[in-house]
Short mmCIF file of C-alpha atoms in Angstrom, two decimals:
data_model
loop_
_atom_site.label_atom_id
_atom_site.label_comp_id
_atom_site.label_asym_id
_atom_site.label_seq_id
_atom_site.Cartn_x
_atom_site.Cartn_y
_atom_site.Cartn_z
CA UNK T 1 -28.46 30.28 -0.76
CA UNK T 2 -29.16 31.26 -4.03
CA UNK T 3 -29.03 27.72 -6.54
CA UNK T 4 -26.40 29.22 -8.88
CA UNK T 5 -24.26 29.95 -5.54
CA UNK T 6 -24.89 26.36 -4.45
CA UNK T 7 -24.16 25.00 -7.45
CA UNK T 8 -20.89 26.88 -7.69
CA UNK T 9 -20.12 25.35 -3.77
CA UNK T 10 -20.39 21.99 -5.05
CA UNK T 11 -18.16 22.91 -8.14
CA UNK T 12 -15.81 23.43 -5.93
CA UNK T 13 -16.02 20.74 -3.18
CA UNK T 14 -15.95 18.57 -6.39
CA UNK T 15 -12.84 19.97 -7.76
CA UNK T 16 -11.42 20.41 -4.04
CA UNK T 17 -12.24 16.53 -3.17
CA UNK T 18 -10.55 15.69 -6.46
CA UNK T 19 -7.37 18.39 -6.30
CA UNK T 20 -6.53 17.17 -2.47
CA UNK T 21 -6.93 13.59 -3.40
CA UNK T 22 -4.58 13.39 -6.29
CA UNK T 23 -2.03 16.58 -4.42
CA UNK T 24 -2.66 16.90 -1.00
CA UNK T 25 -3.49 19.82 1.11
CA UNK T 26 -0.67 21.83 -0.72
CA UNK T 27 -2.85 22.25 -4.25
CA UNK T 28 -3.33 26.46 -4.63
CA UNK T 29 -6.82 27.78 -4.33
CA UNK T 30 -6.27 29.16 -7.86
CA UNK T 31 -6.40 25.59 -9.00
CA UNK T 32 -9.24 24.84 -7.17
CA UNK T 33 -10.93 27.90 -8.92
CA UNK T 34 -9.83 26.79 -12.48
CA UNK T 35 -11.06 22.85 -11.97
CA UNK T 36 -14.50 24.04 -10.73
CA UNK T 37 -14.39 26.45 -13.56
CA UNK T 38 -15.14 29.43 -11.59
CA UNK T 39 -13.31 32.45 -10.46
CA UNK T 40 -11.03 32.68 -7.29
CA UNK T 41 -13.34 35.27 -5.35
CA UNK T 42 -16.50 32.81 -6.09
CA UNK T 43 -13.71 29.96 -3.66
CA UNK T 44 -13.23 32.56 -1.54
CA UNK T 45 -16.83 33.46 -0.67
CA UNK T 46 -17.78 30.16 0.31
CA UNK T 47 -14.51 28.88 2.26
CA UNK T 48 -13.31 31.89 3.81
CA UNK T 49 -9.45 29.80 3.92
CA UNK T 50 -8.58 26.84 2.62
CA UNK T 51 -8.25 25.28 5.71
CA UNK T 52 -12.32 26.05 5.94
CA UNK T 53 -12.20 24.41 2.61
CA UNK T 54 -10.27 21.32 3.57
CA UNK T 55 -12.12 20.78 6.17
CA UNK T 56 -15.28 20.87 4.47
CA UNK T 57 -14.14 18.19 2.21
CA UNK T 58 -12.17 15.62 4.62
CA UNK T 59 -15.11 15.92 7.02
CA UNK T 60 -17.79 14.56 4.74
CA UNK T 61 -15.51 11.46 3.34
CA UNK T 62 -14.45 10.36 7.17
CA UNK T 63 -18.48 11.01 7.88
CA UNK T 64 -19.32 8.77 4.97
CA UNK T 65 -16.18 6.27 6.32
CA UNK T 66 -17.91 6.63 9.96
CA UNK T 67 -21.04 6.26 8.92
CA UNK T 68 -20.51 2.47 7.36
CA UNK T 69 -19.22 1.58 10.96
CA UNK T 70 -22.83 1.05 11.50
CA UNK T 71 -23.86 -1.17 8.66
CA UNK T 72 -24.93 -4.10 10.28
CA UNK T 73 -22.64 -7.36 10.02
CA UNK T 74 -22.43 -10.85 10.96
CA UNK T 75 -18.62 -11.51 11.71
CA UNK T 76 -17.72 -8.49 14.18
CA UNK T 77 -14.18 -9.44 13.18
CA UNK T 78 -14.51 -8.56 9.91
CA UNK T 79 -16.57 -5.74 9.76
CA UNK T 80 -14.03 -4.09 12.04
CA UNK T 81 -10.89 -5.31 9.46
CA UNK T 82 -13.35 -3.54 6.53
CA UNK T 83 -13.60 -0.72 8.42
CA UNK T 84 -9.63 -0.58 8.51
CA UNK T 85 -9.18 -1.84 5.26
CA UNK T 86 -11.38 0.94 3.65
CA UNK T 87 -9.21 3.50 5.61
CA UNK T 88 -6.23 2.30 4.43
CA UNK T 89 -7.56 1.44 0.21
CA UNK T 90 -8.86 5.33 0.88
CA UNK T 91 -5.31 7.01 1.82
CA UNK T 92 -3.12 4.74 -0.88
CA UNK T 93 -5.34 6.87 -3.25
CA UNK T 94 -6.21 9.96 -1.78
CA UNK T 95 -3.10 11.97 0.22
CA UNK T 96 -6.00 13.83 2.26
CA UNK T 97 -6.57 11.19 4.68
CA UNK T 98 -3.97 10.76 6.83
CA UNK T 99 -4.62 14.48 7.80
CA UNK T 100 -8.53 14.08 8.11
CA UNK T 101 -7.83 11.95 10.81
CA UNK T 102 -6.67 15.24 13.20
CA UNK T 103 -8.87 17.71 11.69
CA UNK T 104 -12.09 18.84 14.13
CA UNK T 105 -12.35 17.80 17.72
CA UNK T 106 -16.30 16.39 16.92
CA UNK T 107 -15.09 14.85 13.56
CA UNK T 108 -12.14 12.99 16.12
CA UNK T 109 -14.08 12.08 18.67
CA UNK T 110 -16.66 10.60 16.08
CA UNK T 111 -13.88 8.56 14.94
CA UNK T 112 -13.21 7.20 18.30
CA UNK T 113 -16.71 6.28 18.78
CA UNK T 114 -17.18 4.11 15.11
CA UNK T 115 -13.84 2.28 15.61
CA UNK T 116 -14.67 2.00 19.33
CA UNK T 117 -18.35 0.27 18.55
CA UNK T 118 -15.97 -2.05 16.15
CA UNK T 119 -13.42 -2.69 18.23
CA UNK T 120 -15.84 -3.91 20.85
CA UNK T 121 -18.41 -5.90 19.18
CA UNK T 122 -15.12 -8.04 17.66
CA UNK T 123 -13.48 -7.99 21.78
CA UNK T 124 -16.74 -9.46 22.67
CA UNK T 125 -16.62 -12.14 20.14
CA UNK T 126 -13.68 -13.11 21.48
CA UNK T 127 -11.99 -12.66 18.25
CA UNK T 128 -9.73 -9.75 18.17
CA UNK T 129 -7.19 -8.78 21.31
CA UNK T 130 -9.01 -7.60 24.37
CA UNK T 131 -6.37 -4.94 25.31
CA UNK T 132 -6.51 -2.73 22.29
CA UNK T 133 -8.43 0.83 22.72
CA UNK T 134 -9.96 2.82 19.70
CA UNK T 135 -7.24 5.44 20.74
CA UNK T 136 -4.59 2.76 19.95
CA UNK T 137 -6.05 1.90 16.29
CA UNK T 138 -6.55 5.76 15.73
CA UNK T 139 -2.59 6.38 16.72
CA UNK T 140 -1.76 3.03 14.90
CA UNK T 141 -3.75 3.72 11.62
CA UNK T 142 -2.53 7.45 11.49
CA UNK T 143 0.74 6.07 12.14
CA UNK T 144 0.29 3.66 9.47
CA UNK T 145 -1.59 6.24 6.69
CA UNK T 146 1.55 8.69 7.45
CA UNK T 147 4.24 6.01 6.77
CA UNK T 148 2.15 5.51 3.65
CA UNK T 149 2.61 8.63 2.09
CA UNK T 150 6.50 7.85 2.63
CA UNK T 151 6.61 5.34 0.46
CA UNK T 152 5.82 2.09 2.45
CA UNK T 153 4.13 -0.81 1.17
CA UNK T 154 0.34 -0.20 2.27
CA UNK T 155 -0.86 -4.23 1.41
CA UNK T 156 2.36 -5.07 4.03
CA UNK T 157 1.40 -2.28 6.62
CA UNK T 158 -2.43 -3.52 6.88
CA UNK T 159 -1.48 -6.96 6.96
CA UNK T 160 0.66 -6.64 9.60
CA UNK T 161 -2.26 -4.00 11.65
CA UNK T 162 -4.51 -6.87 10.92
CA UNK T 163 -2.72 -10.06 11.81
CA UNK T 164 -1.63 -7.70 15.43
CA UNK T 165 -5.40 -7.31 16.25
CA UNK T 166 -6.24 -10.99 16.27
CA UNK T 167 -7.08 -13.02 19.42
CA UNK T 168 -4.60 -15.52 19.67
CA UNK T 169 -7.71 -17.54 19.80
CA UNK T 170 -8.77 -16.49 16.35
CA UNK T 171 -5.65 -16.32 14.44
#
């Protein structure tokens, strides 16, 4: 790729990330176009749709998100309530998330396998309930980022995630 053409991509993942934070997946290409500052053909060459588009963007912040699931940490307990936490601070601002979550099969399954690895380390320490699955925080938290965008009370909603995960030998 030519470096004017990649600098015009990342004008307009930049204006993309920032347009589907603040509006959702619903913001018009043209928009998109005018924010990076560059025409609606120059969107169009490099994200064919704006589903392509979307995708482009929500798949590198859950990356990022599902990347940090591997920072090391010494409470298991409360690296997996960060990991949560960030999820829900990152949908009360940005309206994309709570659709990243069912965007691409690999992204999904990537998901799984973070929140999984979390899940498990805190089971192990005996401090969150043994009979939760990844699936069930991934239904739960999409559950939970949805409701969010419908006006509930996210500091209430992750409390109450939070408090349901706990061992009833770690309250």
């Amino acid at each position: 790729m030519r470096a004017d053409a990649a600098r015009n991509r990342e004008k307009v993942l930049d204006a993309a990330r920032e347009l589907f934070a603040t509006q959702g997946f619903e913001v018009p290409l043209d928009e998109i176009a005018g924010r990076a500052g560059v025409g609606p053909g120059t969107v169009y060459r490099h994200f064919p749709t704006k589903q392509a588009l979307f995708q482009a963007v929500t798949e590198t912040r859950v990356s990022a998100m599902i990347a940090s699931a591997d920072a090391p940490a010494d409470d298991p307990r409360q690296a997996l309530f960060a990991f949560l936490t960030k999820m829900a601070d990152e949908a009360s601002v940005k309206r994309d998330m709570s659709d990243a979550i069912t965007v691409s099969p690999e992204l999904r399954k990537s998901l799984h396998k973070a929140l999984g690895g979390l899940l498990r380390r805190a089971q192990e320490a005996g401090t969150v309930r043994a009979d939760v699955t990844a699936t069930d925080l991934v239904v739960l938290m999409k559950g939970m980022l949805q409701s969010m965008h419908d006006g509930a009370n996210p500091a209430v909603l992750l409390e109450i995630v939070l408090k349901g995960l706990q061992s009833s030998r770690n309250p």
